[in-house]
Coordinates of N, CA and C in Angstrom, one line a residue:
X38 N 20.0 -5.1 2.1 CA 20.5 -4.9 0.7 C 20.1 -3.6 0.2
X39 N 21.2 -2.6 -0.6 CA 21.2 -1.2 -1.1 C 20.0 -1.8 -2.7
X40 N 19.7 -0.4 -2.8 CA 19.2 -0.8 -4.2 C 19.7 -0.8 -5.2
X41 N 21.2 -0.7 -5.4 CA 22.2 -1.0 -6.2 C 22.2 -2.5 -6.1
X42 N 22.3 -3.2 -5.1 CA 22.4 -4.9 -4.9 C 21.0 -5.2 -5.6
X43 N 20.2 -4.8 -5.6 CA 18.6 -5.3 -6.0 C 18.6 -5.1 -7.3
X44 N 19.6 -3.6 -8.0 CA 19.7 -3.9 -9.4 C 20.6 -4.8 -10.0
X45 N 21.4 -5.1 -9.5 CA 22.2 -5.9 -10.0 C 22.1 -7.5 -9.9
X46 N 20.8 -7.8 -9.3 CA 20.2 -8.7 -9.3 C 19.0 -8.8 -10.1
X47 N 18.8 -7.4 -10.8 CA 17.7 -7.8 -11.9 C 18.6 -7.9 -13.0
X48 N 19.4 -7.1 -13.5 CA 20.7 -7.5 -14.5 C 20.6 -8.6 -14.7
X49 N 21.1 -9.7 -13.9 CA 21.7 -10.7 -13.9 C 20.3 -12.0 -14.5
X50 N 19.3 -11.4 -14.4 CA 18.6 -12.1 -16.0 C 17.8 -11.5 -16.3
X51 N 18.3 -10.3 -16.9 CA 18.1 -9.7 -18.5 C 18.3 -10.7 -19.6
X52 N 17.9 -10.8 -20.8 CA 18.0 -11.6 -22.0 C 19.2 -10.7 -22.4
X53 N 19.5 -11.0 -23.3 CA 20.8 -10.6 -24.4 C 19.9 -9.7 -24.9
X54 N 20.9 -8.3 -25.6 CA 20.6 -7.6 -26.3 C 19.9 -8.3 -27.4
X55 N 19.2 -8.1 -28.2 CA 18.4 -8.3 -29.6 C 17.8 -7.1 -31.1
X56 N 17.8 -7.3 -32.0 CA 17.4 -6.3 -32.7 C 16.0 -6.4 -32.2
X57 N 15.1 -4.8 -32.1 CA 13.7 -4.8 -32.0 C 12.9 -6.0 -32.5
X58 N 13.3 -5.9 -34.4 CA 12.7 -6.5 -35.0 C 12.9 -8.3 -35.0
X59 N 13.8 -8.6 -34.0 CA 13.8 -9.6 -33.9 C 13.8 -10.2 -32.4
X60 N 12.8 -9.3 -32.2 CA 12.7 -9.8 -30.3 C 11.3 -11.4 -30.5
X61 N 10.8 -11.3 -31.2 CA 10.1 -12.7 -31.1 C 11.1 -14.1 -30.7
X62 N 12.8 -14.1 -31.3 CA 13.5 -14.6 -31.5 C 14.0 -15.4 -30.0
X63 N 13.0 -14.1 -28.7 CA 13.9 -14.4 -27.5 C 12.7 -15.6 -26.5
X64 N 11.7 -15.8 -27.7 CA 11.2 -17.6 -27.6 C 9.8 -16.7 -26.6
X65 N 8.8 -17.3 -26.7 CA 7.5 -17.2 -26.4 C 7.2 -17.2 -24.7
X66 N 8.4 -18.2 -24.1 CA 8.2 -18.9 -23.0 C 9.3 -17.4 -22.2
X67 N 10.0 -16.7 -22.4 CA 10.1 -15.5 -22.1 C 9.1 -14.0 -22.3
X68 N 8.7 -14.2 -23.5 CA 8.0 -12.6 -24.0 C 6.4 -12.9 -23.4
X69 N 5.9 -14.3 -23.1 CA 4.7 -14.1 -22.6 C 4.3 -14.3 -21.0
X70 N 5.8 -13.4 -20.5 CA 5.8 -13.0 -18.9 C 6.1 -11.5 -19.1
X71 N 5.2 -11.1 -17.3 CA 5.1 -9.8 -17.6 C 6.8 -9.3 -17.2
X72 N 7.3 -8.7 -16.8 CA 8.6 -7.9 -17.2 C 8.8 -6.6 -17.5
X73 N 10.2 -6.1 -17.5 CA 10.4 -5.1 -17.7 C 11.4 -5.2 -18.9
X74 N 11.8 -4.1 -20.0 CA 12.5 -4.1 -20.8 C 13.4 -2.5 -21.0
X75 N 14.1 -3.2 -22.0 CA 15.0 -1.5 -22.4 C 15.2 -1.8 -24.2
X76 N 15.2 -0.7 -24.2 CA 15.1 -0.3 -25.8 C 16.2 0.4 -25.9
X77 N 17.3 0.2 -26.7 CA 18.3 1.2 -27.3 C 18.8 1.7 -28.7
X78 N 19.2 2.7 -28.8 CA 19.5 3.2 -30.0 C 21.0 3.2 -29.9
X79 N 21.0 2.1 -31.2 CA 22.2 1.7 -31.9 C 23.0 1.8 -33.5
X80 N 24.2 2.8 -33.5 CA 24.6 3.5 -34.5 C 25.2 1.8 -34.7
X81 N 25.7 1.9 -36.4 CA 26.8 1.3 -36.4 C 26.5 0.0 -36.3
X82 N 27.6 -1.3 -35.5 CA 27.4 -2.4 -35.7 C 26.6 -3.4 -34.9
X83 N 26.4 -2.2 -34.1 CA 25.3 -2.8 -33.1 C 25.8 -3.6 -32.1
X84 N 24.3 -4.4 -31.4 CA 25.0 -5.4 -29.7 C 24.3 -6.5 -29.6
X85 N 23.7 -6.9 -30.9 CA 22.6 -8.3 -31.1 C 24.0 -8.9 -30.4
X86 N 23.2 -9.9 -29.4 CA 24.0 -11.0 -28.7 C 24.8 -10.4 -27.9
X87 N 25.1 -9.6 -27.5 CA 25.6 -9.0 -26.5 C 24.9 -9.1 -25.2
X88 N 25.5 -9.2 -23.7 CA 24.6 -9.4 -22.7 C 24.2 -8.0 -22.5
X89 N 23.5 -8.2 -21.4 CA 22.4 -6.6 -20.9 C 23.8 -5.9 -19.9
X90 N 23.8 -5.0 -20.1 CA 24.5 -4.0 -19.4 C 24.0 -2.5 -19.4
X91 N 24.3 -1.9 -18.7 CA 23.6 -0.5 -18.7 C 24.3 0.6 -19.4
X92 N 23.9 0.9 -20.5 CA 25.1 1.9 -21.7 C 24.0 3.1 -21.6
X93 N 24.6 3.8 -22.1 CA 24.2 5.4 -22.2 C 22.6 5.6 -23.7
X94 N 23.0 4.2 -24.2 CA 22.5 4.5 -25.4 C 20.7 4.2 -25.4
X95 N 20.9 3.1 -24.5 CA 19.1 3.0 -23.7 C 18.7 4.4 -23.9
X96 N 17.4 3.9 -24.2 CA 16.3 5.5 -24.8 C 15.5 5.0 -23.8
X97 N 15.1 4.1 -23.6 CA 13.6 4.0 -22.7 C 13.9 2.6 -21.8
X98 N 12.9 3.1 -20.6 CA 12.8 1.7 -20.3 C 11.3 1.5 -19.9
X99 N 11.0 0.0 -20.3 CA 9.5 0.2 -19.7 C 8.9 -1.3 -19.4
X100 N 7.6 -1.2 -19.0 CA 7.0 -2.7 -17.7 C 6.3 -2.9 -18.5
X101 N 5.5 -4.4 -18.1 CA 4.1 -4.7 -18.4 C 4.2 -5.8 -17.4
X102 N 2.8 -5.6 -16.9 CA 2.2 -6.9 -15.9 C 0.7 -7.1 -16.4
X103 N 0.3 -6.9 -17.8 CA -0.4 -7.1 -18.4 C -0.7 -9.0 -18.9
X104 N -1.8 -9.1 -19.6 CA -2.2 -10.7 -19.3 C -0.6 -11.3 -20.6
X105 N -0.8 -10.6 -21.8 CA 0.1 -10.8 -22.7 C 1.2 -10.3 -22.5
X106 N 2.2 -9.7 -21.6 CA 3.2 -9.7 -21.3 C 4.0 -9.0 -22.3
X107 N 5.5 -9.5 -22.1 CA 6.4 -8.4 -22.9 C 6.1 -9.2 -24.2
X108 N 5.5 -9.7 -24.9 CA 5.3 -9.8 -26.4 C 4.1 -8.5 -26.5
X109 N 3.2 -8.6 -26.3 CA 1.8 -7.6 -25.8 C 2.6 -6.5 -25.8
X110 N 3.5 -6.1 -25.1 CA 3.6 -5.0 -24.8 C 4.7 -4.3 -25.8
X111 N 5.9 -4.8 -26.0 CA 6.6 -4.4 -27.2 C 5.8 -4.8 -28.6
X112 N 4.8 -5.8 -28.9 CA 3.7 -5.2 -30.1 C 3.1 -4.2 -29.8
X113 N 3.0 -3.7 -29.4 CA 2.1 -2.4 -28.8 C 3.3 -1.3 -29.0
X114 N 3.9 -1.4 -28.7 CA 5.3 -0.3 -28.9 C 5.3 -0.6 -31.0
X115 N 5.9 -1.5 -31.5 CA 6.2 -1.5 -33.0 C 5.1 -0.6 -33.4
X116 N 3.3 -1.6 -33.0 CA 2.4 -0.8 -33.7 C 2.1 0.8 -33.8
X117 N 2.9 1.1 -32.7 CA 3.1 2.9 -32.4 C 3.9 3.3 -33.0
X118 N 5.2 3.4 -33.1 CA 6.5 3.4 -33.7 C 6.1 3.4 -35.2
X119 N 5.5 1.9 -36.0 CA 5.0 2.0 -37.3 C 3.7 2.3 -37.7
X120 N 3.0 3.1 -37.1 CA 1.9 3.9 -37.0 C 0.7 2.6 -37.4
X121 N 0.6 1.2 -37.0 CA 0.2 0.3 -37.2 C -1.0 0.1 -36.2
X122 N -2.3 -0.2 -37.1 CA -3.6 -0.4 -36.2 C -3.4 -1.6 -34.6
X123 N -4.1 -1.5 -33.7 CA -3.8 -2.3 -33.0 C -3.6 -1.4 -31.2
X124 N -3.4 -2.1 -30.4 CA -2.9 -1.7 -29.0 C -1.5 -0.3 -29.4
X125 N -1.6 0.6 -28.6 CA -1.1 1.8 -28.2 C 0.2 1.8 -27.6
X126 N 0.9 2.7 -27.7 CA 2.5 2.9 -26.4 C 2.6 4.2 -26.4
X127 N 2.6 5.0 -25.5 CA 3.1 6.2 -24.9 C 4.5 6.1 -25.5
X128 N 5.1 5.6 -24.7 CA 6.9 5.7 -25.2 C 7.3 5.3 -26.3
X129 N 6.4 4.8 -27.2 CA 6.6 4.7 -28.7 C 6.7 6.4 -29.2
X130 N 5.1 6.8 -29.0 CA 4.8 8.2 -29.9 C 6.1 9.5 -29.1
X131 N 7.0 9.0 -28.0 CA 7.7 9.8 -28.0 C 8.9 9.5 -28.9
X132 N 9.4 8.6 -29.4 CA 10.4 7.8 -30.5 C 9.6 8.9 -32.0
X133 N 8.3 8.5 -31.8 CA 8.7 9.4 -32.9 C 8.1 11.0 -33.2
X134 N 8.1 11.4 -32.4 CA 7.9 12.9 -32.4 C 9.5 13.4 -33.4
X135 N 9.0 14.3 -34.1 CA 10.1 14.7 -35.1 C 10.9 14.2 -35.6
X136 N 9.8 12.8 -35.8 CA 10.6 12.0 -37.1 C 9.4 11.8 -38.4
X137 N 9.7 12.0 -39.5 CA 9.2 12.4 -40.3 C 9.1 11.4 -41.1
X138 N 7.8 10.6 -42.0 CA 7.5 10.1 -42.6 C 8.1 8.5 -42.4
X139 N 7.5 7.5 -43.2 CA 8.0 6.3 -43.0 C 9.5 5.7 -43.3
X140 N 10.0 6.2 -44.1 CA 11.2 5.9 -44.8 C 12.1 6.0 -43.1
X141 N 12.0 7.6 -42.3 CA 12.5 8.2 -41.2 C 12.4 6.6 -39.9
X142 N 11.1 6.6 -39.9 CA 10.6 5.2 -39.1 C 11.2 4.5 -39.3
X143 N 11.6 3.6 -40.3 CA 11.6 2.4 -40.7 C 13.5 2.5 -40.3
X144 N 14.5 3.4 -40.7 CA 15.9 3.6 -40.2 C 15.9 4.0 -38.8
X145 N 14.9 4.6 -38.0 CA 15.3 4.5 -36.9 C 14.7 2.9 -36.3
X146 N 13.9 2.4 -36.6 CA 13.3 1.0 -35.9 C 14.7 0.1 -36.2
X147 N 15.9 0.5 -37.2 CA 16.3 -0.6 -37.7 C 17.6 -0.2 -37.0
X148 N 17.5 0.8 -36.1 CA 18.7 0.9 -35.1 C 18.5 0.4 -33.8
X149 N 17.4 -0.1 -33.1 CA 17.0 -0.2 -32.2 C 17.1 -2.0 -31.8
X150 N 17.4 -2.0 -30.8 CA 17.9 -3.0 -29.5 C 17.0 -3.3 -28.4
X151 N 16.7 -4.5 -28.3 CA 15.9 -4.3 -27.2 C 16.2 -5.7 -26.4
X152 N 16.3 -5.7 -24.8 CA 16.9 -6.3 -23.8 C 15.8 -6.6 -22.9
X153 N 15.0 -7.7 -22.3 CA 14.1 -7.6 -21.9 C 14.7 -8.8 -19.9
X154 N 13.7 -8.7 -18.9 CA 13.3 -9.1 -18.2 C 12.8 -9.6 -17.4
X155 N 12.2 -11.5 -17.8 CA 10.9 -11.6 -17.6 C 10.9 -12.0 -16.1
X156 N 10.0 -12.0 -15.5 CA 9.1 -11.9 -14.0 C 7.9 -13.6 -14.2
X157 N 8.6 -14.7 -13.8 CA 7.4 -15.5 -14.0 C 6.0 -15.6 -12.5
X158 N 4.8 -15.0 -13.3 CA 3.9 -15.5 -12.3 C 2.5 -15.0 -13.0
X159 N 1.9 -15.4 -12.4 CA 0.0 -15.7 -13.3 C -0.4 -14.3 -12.7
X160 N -0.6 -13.4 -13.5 CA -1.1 -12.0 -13.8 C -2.8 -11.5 -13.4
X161 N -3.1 -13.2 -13.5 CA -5.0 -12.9 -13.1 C -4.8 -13.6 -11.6
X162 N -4.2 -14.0 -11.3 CA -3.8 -14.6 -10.0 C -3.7 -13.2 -8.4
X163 N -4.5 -13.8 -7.6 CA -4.5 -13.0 -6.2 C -3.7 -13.5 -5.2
X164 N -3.4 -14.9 -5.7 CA -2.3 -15.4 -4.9 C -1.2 -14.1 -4.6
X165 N -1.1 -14.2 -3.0 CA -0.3 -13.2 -2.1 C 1.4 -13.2 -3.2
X166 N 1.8 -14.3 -3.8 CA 3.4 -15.0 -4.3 C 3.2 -13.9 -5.4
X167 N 1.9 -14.5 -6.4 CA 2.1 -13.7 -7.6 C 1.6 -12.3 -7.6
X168 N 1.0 -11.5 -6.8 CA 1.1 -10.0 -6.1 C 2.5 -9.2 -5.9
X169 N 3.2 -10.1 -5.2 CA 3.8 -9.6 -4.6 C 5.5 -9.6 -6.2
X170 N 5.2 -10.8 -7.0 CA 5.9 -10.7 -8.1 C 5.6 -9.5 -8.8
X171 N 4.1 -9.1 -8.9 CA 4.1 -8.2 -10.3 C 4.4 -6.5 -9.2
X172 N 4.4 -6.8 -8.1 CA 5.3 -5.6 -7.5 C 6.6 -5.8 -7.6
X173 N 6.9 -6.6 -8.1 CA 8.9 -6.7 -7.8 C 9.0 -5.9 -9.6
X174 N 7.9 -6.1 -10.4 CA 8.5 -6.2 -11.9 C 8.2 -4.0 -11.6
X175 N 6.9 -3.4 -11.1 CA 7.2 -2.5 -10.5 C 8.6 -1.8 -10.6
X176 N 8.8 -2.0 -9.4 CA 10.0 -1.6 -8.7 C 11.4 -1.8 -9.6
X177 N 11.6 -3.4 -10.3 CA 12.4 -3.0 -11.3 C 12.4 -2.0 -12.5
X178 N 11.4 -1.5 -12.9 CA 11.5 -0.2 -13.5 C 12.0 0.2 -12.6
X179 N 11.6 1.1 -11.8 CA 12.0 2.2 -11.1 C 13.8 1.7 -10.6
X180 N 14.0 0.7 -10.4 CA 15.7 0.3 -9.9 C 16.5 0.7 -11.3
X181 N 15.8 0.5 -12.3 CA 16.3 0.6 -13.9 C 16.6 2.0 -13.9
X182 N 15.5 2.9 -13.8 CA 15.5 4.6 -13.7 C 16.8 5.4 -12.8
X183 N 16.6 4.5 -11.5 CA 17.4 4.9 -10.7 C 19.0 4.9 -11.1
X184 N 19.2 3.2 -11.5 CA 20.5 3.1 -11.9 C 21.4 4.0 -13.1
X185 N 20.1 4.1 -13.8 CA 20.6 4.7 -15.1 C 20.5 6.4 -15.1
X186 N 20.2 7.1 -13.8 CA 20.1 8.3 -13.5 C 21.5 8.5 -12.7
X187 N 21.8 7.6 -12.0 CA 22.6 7.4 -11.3 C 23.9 7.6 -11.9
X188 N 23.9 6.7 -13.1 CA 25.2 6.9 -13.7 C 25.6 7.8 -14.7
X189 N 24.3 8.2 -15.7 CA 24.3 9.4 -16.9 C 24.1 10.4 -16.6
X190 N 23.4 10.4 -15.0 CA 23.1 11.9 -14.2 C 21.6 12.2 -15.2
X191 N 20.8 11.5 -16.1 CA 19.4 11.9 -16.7 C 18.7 10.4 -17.0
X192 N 17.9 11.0 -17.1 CA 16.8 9.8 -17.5 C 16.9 10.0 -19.0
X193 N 16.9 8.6 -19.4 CA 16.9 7.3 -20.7 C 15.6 8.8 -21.3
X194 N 16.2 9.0 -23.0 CA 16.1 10.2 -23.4 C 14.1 10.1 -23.3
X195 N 13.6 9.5 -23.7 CA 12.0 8.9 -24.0 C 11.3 8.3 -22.4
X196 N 11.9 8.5 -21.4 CA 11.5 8.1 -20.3 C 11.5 9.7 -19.7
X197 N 11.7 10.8 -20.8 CA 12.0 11.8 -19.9 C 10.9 13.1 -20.4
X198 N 9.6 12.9 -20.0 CA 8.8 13.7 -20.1 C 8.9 15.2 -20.6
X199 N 10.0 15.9 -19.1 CA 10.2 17.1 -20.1 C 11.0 17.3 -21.4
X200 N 12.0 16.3 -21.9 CA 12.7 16.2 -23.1 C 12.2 15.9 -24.0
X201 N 11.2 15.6 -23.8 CA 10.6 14.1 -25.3 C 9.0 14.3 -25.2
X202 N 8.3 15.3 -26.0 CA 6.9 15.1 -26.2 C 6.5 13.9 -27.0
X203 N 5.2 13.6 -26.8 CA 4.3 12.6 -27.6 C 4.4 13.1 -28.7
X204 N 4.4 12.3 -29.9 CA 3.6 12.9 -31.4 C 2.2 12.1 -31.2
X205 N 1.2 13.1 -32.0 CA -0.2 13.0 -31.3 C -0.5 12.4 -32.9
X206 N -0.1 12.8 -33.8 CA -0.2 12.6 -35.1 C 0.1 11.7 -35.7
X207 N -1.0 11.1 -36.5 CA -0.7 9.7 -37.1 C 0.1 9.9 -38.2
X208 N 0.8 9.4 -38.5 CA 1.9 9.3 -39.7 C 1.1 9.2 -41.4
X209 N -0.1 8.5 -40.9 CA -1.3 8.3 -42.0 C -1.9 9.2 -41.9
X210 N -1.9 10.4 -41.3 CA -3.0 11.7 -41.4 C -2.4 12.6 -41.5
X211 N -0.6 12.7 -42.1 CA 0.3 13.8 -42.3 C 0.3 14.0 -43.4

């Protein structure tokens, strides 16, 4: 099997698009497996309920095989994004590098989509099964990178180090 066949078997259960702010929506028994997700920036009327497909408009993609999973881990993204005490995201503070003040935040959070992943297996577990699971959630990032390099010719704009610095700056200390 090509790794185009391997992504198109992670596709195939992705959750439906969702607004950011309403990813709790996609039920507990999904967001508290580890996983991979994608975040997009959405003009206009948006793609809430729309299935997962790979559009140009994905800004990031990113994992967790963390104990709290994709709920943990996209909280950890909002709390970055809204300069909110709590757990950290790299690919948040690239979202908002040269975006200015909260009003700026709060319109871009409210264009944003997010598509998620999940990978079921017990995260504190050495079992060989669930090992070898939180390497497949791995590699689905990297199948995600691939595909979507593959087709836009660049990497998802916030997955792309040299395009997209961190803001180091709290939004509360500007």
């Amino acid at each position: 099997m090509g790794w185009q066949d391997e992504w198109e078997n992670v596709c195939g259960v992705f959750s439906q698009w969702v607004k950011f702010d309403g990813r709790n929506d996609l039920g507990s028994e999904i967001l508290n497996c580890p996983g991979i997700y994608a975040v997009a920036i959405v003009e206009g009327r948006g793609i809430s309920g729309e299935p997962f497909t790979l559009i140009e408009q994905i800004a990031y993609f990113g994992m967790t095989n963390a104990q709290n999973g994709l709920a943990g881990r996209l909280n950890a993204f909002n709390n970055t994004l809204r300069d909110v005490n709590g757990p950290g995201h790299g690919g948040a503070e690239r979202f908002r590098y040269g975006v200015e003040g909260g009003e700026a935040i709060e319109s871009l959070a409210n264009k944003l989509y997010v598509a998620v992943r999940p990978y079921k297996c017990d995260v504190t577990s050495i079992a060989a099964e669930d090992l070898k699971t939180m390497g497949d959630v791995v590699r689905a990032e990297y199948l995600a990178f691939a595909a979507y390099a593959n087709q836009f010719k660049r990497l998802p704009q916030y997955n792309d180090k040299r395009r997209s610095p961190k803001c180091k700056v709290s939004l509360q200390q500007a």
